[in-house]
Amino acid sequence: MTQALRRPASAALAAAAATAFLGLAACGAPDSGAAARPASASASVPGGAPADDGPALPAAVGSTAPSNRVTFVPERVVLPGGDSAPVQPAVTRDGELQVPEDVQHVGWWDGSAHAGDPFGNTVVAGHVDSKTEGLGFFVRLLSLKKGETVTLRGAGGHHLAYTVTSVRTIKKDALATGSAAFDQTGDPHLVLVTCGGDYHRGAGGYDSNVVVTARPKGLAR
Amino acid sequence: MTARVLRRLLTLVVLLGATLGLAGLTAAPSFAANEASLYVVQGLPGRSVDVKVDGKSVAKGVKTAAVVGPFKVAPGARKVTFSDGGTTLLSRSLSVKARSSWDVVLHLPAGGSTDPTVTVFRNDTSSVPRGKAELVVAHTATVPAADIRVNGKVLFSNIANGQSLDLTVPVATYKVAITPTGKKSPVYLGPVSLTVKGGAVNRVYALGDPENKTMNVAVHVLATGSSGSERPEKVDTGTGGEAVGAVRFLAKLTR
């Protein structure tokens, strides 16, 4: 059950002004007006009203502890050697992740973890190539090696570096069911996905995905 | 660990369950006009509190760890007054913007004073990723700066009275414990089992005083809706065949 509580704007403004004044003057000291009030004062005397009718000290406003984790939506991926590409949010439609058409851009699955989240994989996928645009940015995944560094960058200068822990080729039909690529409950990882395996012209292209898994080096900044 | 402490932990688990039942899932705020929503979190141990907003009674006999609301209010400076058995405990003002949502928490300050204080927290009701929950832990107890351990890991560190920390977590049941910053003991609270609700902000307030064995939690769950698309079945990221050479090269390397 909700209840509407309203009062005239002028009264609210007056109360706000009075509150601001009291906040400056009182600083946590007992209400001096109430303390100085003579016992004989009637209700009509200013300052003689019950405690909850007058202005009140401002409540403390809760703050975020400085140790709060930084998390961010990836906007750029930087591969070893410094090559980087823009990362755009990508949605799943009819079961298929819709990676950007531009093969020089890659897509972050919008249902996956933000960089810096304590649980779940951050999934970034991109084209290895396309019929119209040639080789894609993520063709570079094919030459990534264990131990190399991949960095995600986000708005506000946030960034998180990851160490590559594995590069695997997984049959496309086993990616969702037979691998942990999309897991959102385990320890956080960065998972980069592109295509690989055997290429069958006219039969759906590549038969596998190349999946790079990387572990965060500490917390996001 | 003494039997007494064990009993206490058991009581806490039961209390937490009861609290979740009491608090339940508050209705998603439907801001018909420009109203703001106030929720009151009663964090004073051993008291039953009456609440007024701008002088009007909105709730009576609110028990420890209960969450009441939403109370819809006009934007601007609002005043919340708490009393117990006709005696005013304190009044505090807060300034609310149109369509904002606030938890107004009545609690004990840090450091052993028994004078109640009020801290207000603005609720972020933006949508939460599908299958996940937003977990906010706020420190409104008497203890010094503390760590919050989730499933044994410190996920929230060095949090002081009046501060909160937030995380996006998968929907699951977590074991939550509060310990002094950088230490495993004494355990101020828990571990208690907390099942977070998906598509919602789960706000957990640590309250009370371990000296008097009144540590407890209040839980406020606000539905927010979900964002993000479902888990893919398939990722098709190559149609050209130009990368075939590179793909074969990789196959050789990883064979």
mmCIF file with all atom_site columns, N, CA, C and O in Angstrom, chain A residues 18-50:
data_model
loop_
_atom_site.group_PDB
_atom_site.id
_atom_site.type_symbol
_atom_site.label_atom_id
_atom_site.label_alt_id
_atom_site.label_comp_id
_atom_site.label_asym_id
_atom_site.label_entity_id
_atom_site.label_seq_id
_atom_site.pdbx_PDB_ins_code
_atom_site.Cartn_x
_atom_site.Cartn_y
_atom_site.Cartn_z
_atom_site.occupancy
_atom_site.B_iso_or_equiv
_atom_site.pdbx_formal_charge
_atom_site.auth_seq_id
_atom_site.auth_comp_id
_atom_site.auth_asym_id
_atom_site.auth_atom_id
_atom_site.pdbx_PDB_model_num
ATOM 1   N N  . ALA A 1 18 ? 15.418 26.216 6.049  1.00 0.00 ? 18 ALA A N  1
ATOM 2   C CA . ALA A 1 18 ? 15.606 26.102 7.495  1.00 0.00 ? 18 ALA A CA 1
ATOM 3   C C  . ALA A 1 18 ? 16.540 24.943 7.803  1.00 0.00 ? 18 ALA A C  1
ATOM 4   O O  . ALA A 1 18 ? 17.393 25.033 8.678  1.00 0.00 ? 18 ALA A O  1
ATOM 5   N N  . THR A 1 19 ? 16.370 23.866 7.059  1.00 0.00 ? 19 THR A N  1
ATOM 6   C CA . THR A 1 19 ? 17.214 22.691 7.257  1.00 0.00 ? 19 THR A CA 1
ATOM 7   C C  . THR A 1 19 ? 18.670 23.029 6.982  1.00 0.00 ? 19 THR A C  1
ATOM 8   O O  . THR A 1 19 ? 19.555 22.673 7.750  1.00 0.00 ? 19 THR A O  1
ATOM 9   N N  . ALA A 1 20 ? 18.880 23.736 5.881  1.00 0.00 ? 20 ALA A N  1
ATOM 10  C CA . ALA A 1 20 ? 20.244 24.104 5.517  1.00 0.00 ? 20 ALA A CA 1
ATOM 11  C C  . ALA A 1 20 ? 20.863 24.954 6.617  1.00 0.00 ? 20 ALA A C  1
ATOM 12  O O  . ALA A 1 20 ? 22.004 24.741 7.016  1.00 0.00 ? 20 ALA A O  1
ATOM 13  N N  . PHE A 1 21 ? 20.090 25.891 7.158  1.00 0.00 ? 21 PHE A N  1
ATOM 14  C CA . PHE A 1 21 ? 20.590 26.769 8.210  1.00 0.00 ? 21 PHE A CA 1
ATOM 15  C C  . PHE A 1 21 ? 20.947 25.951 9.447  1.00 0.00 ? 21 PHE A C  1
ATOM 16  O O  . PHE A 1 21 ? 22.030 26.069 10.001 1.00 0.00 ? 21 PHE A O  1
ATOM 17  N N  . LEU A 1 22 ? 20.024 25.077 9.831  1.00 0.00 ? 22 LEU A N  1
ATOM 18  C CA . LEU A 1 22 ? 20.230 24.279 11.034 1.00 0.00 ? 22 LEU A CA 1
ATOM 19  C C  . LEU A 1 22 ? 21.440 23.366 10.862 1.00 0.00 ? 22 LEU A C  1
ATOM 20  O O  . LEU A 1 22 ? 22.224 23.178 11.777 1.00 0.00 ? 22 LEU A O  1
ATOM 21  N N  . GLY A 1 23 ? 21.584 22.840 9.659  1.00 0.00 ? 23 GLY A N  1
ATOM 22  C CA . GLY A 1 23 ? 22.706 21.949 9.380  1.00 0.00 ? 23 GLY A CA 1
ATOM 23  C C  . GLY A 1 23 ? 24.023 22.651 9.631  1.00 0.00 ? 23 GLY A C  1
ATOM 24  O O  . GLY A 1 23 ? 24.946 22.091 10.193 1.00 0.00 ? 23 GLY A O  1
ATOM 25  N N  . LEU A 1 24 ? 24.086 23.942 9.238  1.00 0.00 ? 24 LEU A N  1
ATOM 26  C CA . LEU A 1 24 ? 25.309 24.715 9.430  1.00 0.00 ? 24 LEU A CA 1
ATOM 27  C C  . LEU A 1 24 ? 25.519 25.038 10.898 1.00 0.00 ? 24 LEU A C  1
ATOM 28  O O  . LEU A 1 24 ? 26.615 24.952 11.427 1.00 0.00 ? 24 LEU A O  1
ATOM 29  N N  . ALA A 1 25 ? 24.411 25.430 11.566 1.00 0.00 ? 25 ALA A N  1
ATOM 30  C CA . ALA A 1 25 ? 24.527 25.950 12.922 1.00 0.00 ? 25 ALA A CA 1
ATOM 31  C C  . ALA A 1 25 ? 24.694 24.836 13.956 1.00 0.00 ? 25 ALA A C  1
ATOM 32  O O  . ALA A 1 25 ? 25.427 25.005 14.916 1.00 0.00 ? 25 ALA A O  1
ATOM 33  N N  . ALA A 1 26 ? 24.023 23.711 13.737 1.00 0.00 ? 26 ALA A N  1
ATOM 34  C CA . ALA A 1 26 ? 23.948 22.737 14.820 1.00 0.00 ? 26 ALA A CA 1
ATOM 35  C C  . ALA A 1 26 ? 25.105 21.745 14.815 1.00 0.00 ? 26 ALA A C  1
ATOM 36  O O  . ALA A 1 26 ? 25.710 21.514 15.841 1.00 0.00 ? 26 ALA A O  1
ATOM 37  N N  . CYS A 1 27 ? 25.425 21.178 13.655 1.00 0.00 ? 27 CYS A N  1
ATOM 38  C CA . CYS A 1 27 ? 26.509 20.206 13.543 1.00 0.00 ? 27 CYS A CA 1
ATOM 39  C C  . CYS A 1 27 ? 26.456 19.141 14.618 1.00 0.00 ? 27 CYS A C  1
ATOM 40  O O  . CYS A 1 27 ? 27.442 18.849 15.296 1.00 0.00 ? 27 CYS A O  1
ATOM 41  N N  . GLY A 1 28 ? 25.288 18.596 14.830 1.00 0.00 ? 28 GLY A N  1
ATOM 42  C CA . GLY A 1 28 ? 25.163 17.456 15.732 1.00 0.00 ? 28 GLY A CA 1
ATOM 43  C C  . GLY A 1 28 ? 24.931 17.830 17.192 1.00 0.00 ? 28 GLY A C  1
ATOM 44  O O  . GLY A 1 28 ? 24.699 16.960 18.022 1.00 0.00 ? 28 GLY A O  1
ATOM 45  N N  . ALA A 1 29 ? 24.989 19.120 17.518 1.00 0.00 ? 29 ALA A N  1
ATOM 46  C CA . ALA A 1 29 ? 24.740 19.530 18.896 1.00 0.00 ? 29 ALA A CA 1
ATOM 47  C C  . ALA A 1 29 ? 23.254 19.375 19.196 1.00 0.00 ? 29 ALA A C  1
ATOM 48  O O  . ALA A 1 29 ? 22.434 19.378 18.280 1.00 0.00 ? 29 ALA A O  1
ATOM 49  N N  . PRO A 1 30 ? 22.884 19.234 20.481 1.00 0.00 ? 30 PRO A N  1
ATOM 50  C CA . PRO A 1 30 ? 21.465 19.111 20.808 1.00 0.00 ? 30 PRO A CA 1
ATOM 51  C C  . PRO A 1 30 ? 20.719 20.371 20.348 1.00 0.00 ? 30 PRO A C  1
ATOM 52  O O  . PRO A 1 30 ? 21.309 21.445 20.260 1.00 0.00 ? 30 PRO A O  1
ATOM 53  N N  . ASP A 1 31 ? 19.436 20.224 20.094 1.00 0.00 ? 31 ASP A N  1
ATOM 54  C CA . ASP A 1 31 ? 18.610 21.346 19.659 1.00 0.00 ? 31 ASP A CA 1
ATOM 55  C C  . ASP A 1 31 ? 18.583 22.398 20.766 1.00 0.00 ? 31 ASP A C  1
ATOM 56  O O  . ASP A 1 31 ? 17.941 22.221 21.798 1.00 0.00 ? 31 ASP A O  1
ATOM 57  N N  . SER A 1 32 ? 19.312 23.503 20.564 1.00 0.00 ? 32 SER A N  1
ATOM 58  C CA . SER A 1 32 ? 19.440 24.520 21.613 1.00 0.00 ? 32 SER A CA 1
ATOM 59  C C  . SER A 1 32 ? 18.101 25.205 21.869 1.00 0.00 ? 32 SER A C  1
ATOM 60  O O  . SER A 1 32 ? 17.805 25.621 22.983 1.00 0.00 ? 32 SER A O  1
ATOM 61  N N  . GLY A 1 33 ? 17.281 25.324 20.809 1.00 0.00 ? 33 GLY A N  1
ATOM 62  C CA . GLY A 1 33 ? 15.965 25.948 20.953 1.00 0.00 ? 33 GLY A CA 1
ATOM 63  C C  . GLY A 1 33 ? 15.118 25.179 21.957 1.00 0.00 ? 33 GLY A C  1
ATOM 64  O O  . GLY A 1 33 ? 14.511 25.761 22.851 1.00 0.00 ? 33 GLY A O  1
ATOM 65  N N  . ALA A 1 34 ? 15.132 23.874 21.817 1.00 0.00 ? 34 ALA A N  1
ATOM 66  C CA . ALA A 1 34 ? 14.329 23.043 22.703 1.00 0.00 ? 34 ALA A CA 1
ATOM 67  C C  . ALA A 1 34 ? 14.872 23.092 24.122 1.00 0.00 ? 34 ALA A C  1
ATOM 68  O O  . ALA A 1 34 ? 14.113 23.184 25.085 1.00 0.00 ? 34 ALA A O  1
ATOM 69  N N  . ALA A 1 35 ? 16.203 23.103 24.246 1.00 0.00 ? 35 ALA A N  1
ATOM 70  C CA . ALA A 1 35 ? 16.820 23.093 25.569 1.00 0.00 ? 35 ALA A CA 1
ATOM 71  C C  . ALA A 1 35 ? 16.502 24.386 26.325 1.00 0.00 ? 35 ALA A C  1
ATOM 72  O O  . ALA A 1 35 ? 16.315 24.379 27.537 1.00 0.00 ? 35 ALA A O  1
ATOM 73  N N  . ALA A 1 36 ? 16.459 25.512 25.563 1.00 0.00 ? 36 ALA A N  1
ATOM 74  C CA . ALA A 1 36 ? 16.272 26.812 26.213 1.00 0.00 ? 36 ALA A CA 1
ATOM 75  C C  . ALA A 1 36 ? 14.799 27.134 26.451 1.00 0.00 ? 36 ALA A C  1
ATOM 76  O O  . ALA A 1 36 ? 14.477 28.141 27.052 1.00 0.00 ? 36 ALA A O  1
ATOM 77  N N  . ARG A 1 37 ? 13.930 26.248 25.970 1.00 0.00 ? 37 ARG A N  1
ATOM 78  C CA . ARG A 1 37 ? 12.497 26.546 26.036 1.00 0.00 ? 37 ARG A CA 1
ATOM 79  C C  . ARG A 1 37 ? 12.010 26.554 27.480 1.00 0.00 ? 37 ARG A C  1
ATOM 80  O O  . ARG A 1 37 ? 12.230 25.579 28.218 1.00 0.00 ? 37 ARG A O  1
ATOM 81  N N  . PRO A 1 38 ? 11.359 27.659 27.911 1.00 0.00 ? 38 PRO A N  1
ATOM 82  C CA . PRO A 1 38 ? 10.855 27.677 29.286 1.00 0.00 ? 38 PRO A CA 1
ATOM 83  C C  . PRO A 1 38 ? 9.728  26.658 29.448 1.00 0.00 ? 38 PRO A C  1
ATOM 84  O O  . PRO A 1 38 ? 8.971  26.418 28.510 1.00 0.00 ? 38 PRO A O  1
ATOM 85  N N  . ALA A 1 39 ? 9.628  26.119 30.637 1.00 0.00 ? 39 ALA A N  1
ATOM 86  C CA . ALA A 1 39 ? 8.632  25.084 30.891 1.00 0.00 ? 39 ALA A CA 1
ATOM 87  C C  . ALA A 1 39 ? 7.210  25.615 30.696 1.00 0.00 ? 39 ALA A C  1
ATOM 88  O O  . ALA A 1 39 ? 6.303  24.873 30.363 1.00 0.00 ? 39 ALA A O  1
ATOM 89  N N  . SER A 1 40 ? 7.051  26.951 30.902 1.00 0.00 ? 40 SER A N  1
ATOM 90  C CA . SER A 1 40 ? 5.708  27.514 30.847 1.00 0.00 ? 40 SER A CA 1
ATOM 91  C C  . SER A 1 40 ? 5.280  27.900 29.426 1.00 0.00 ? 40 SER A C  1
ATOM 92  O O  . SER A 1 40 ? 4.157  28.322 29.219 1.00 0.00 ? 40 SER A O  1
ATOM 93  N N  . ALA A 1 41 ? 6.199  27.764 28.452 1.00 0.00 ? 41 ALA A N  1
ATOM 94  C CA . ALA A 1 41 ? 5.885  28.229 27.098 1.00 0.00 ? 41 ALA A CA 1
ATOM 95  C C  . ALA A 1 41 ? 4.651  27.519 26.547 1.00 0.00 ? 41 ALA A C  1
ATOM 96  O O  . ALA A 1 41 ? 4.498  26.317 26.725 1.00 0.00 ? 41 ALA A O  1
ATOM 97  N N  . SER A 1 42 ? 3.791  28.283 25.883 1.00 0.00 ? 42 SER A N  1
ATOM 98  C CA . SER A 1 42 ? 2.602  27.678 25.286 1.00 0.00 ? 42 SER A CA 1
ATOM 99  C C  . SER A 1 42 ? 2.941  27.227 23.875 1.00 0.00 ? 42 SER A C  1
ATOM 100 O O  . SER A 1 42 ? 3.965  27.589 23.315 1.00 0.00 ? 42 SER A O  1
ATOM 101 N N  . ALA A 1 43 ? 2.036  26.467 23.274 1.00 0.00 ? 43 ALA A N  1
ATOM 102 C CA . ALA A 1 43 ? 2.272  25.907 21.946 1.00 0.00 ? 43 ALA A CA 1
ATOM 103 C C  . ALA A 1 43 ? 2.372  26.992 20.884 1.00 0.00 ? 43 ALA A C  1
ATOM 104 O O  . ALA A 1 43 ? 2.923  26.765 19.819 1.00 0.00 ? 43 ALA A O  1
ATOM 105 N N  . SER A 1 44 ? 1.846  28.171 21.129 1.00 0.00 ? 44 SER A N  1
ATOM 106 C CA . SER A 1 44 ? 1.855  29.230 20.126 1.00 0.00 ? 44 SER A CA 1
ATOM 107 C C  . SER A 1 44 ? 3.176  29.980 20.087 1.00 0.00 ? 44 SER A C  1
ATOM 108 O O  . SER A 1 44 ? 3.444  30.701 19.138 1.00 0.00 ? 44 SER A O  1
ATOM 109 N N  . VAL A 1 45 ? 3.982  29.820 21.112 1.00 0.00 ? 45 VAL A N  1
ATOM 110 C CA . VAL A 1 45 ? 5.271  30.520 21.149 1.00 0.00 ? 45 VAL A CA 1
ATOM 111 C C  . VAL A 1 45 ? 6.222  29.876 20.139 1.00 0.00 ? 45 VAL A C  1
ATOM 112 O O  . VAL A 1 45 ? 6.325  28.648 20.100 1.00 0.00 ? 45 VAL A O  1
ATOM 113 N N  . PRO A 1 46 ? 6.888  30.680 19.289 1.00 0.00 ? 46 PRO A N  1
ATOM 114 C CA . PRO A 1 46 ? 7.829  30.078 18.343 1.00 0.00 ? 46 PRO A CA 1
ATOM 115 C C  . PRO A 1 46 ? 8.862  29.230 19.085 1.00 0.00 ? 46 PRO A C  1
ATOM 116 O O  . PRO A 1 46 ? 9.384  29.653 20.111 1.00 0.00 ? 46 PRO A O  1
ATOM 117 N N  . GLY A 1 47 ? 9.134  28.066 18.553 1.00 0.00 ? 47 GLY A N  1
ATOM 118 C CA . GLY A 1 47 ? 10.098 27.169 19.200 1.00 0.00 ? 47 GLY A CA 1
ATOM 119 C C  . GLY A 1 47 ? 9.455  26.282 20.230 1.00 0.00 ? 47 GLY A C  1
ATOM 120 O O  . GLY A 1 47 ? 10.087 25.392 20.755 1.00 0.00 ? 47 GLY A O  1
ATOM 121 N N  . GLY A 1 48 ? 8.173  26.496 20.485 1.00 0.00 ? 48 GLY A N  1
ATOM 122 C CA . GLY A 1 48 ? 7.525  25.700 21.502 1.00 0.00 ? 48 GLY A CA 1
ATOM 123 C C  . GLY A 1 48 ? 6.819  24.473 20.945 1.00 0.00 ? 48 GLY A C  1
ATOM 124 O O  . GLY A 1 48 ? 6.178  23.749 21.673 1.00 0.00 ? 48 GLY A O  1
ATOM 125 N N  . ALA A 1 49 ? 6.933  24.276 19.634 1.00 0.00 ? 49 ALA A N  1
ATOM 126 C CA . ALA A 1 49 ? 6.239  23.155 19.007 1.00 0.00 ? 49 ALA A CA 1
ATOM 127 C C  . ALA A 1 49 ? 6.910  21.848 19.386 1.00 0.00 ? 49 ALA A C  1
ATOM 128 O O  . ALA A 1 49 ? 8.087  21.836 19.745 1.00 0.00 ? 49 ALA A O  1
ATOM 129 N N  . PRO A 1 50 ? 6.186  20.725 19.305 1.00 0.00 ? 50 PRO A N  1
ATOM 130 C CA . PRO A 1 50 ? 6.822  19.427 19.544 1.00 0.00 ? 50 PRO A CA 1
ATOM 131 C C  . PRO A 1 50 ? 7.981  19.199 18.579 1.00 0.00 ? 50 PRO A C  1
ATOM 132 O O  . PRO A 1 50 ? 7.997  19.764 17.486 1.00 0.00 ? 50 PRO A O  1
#
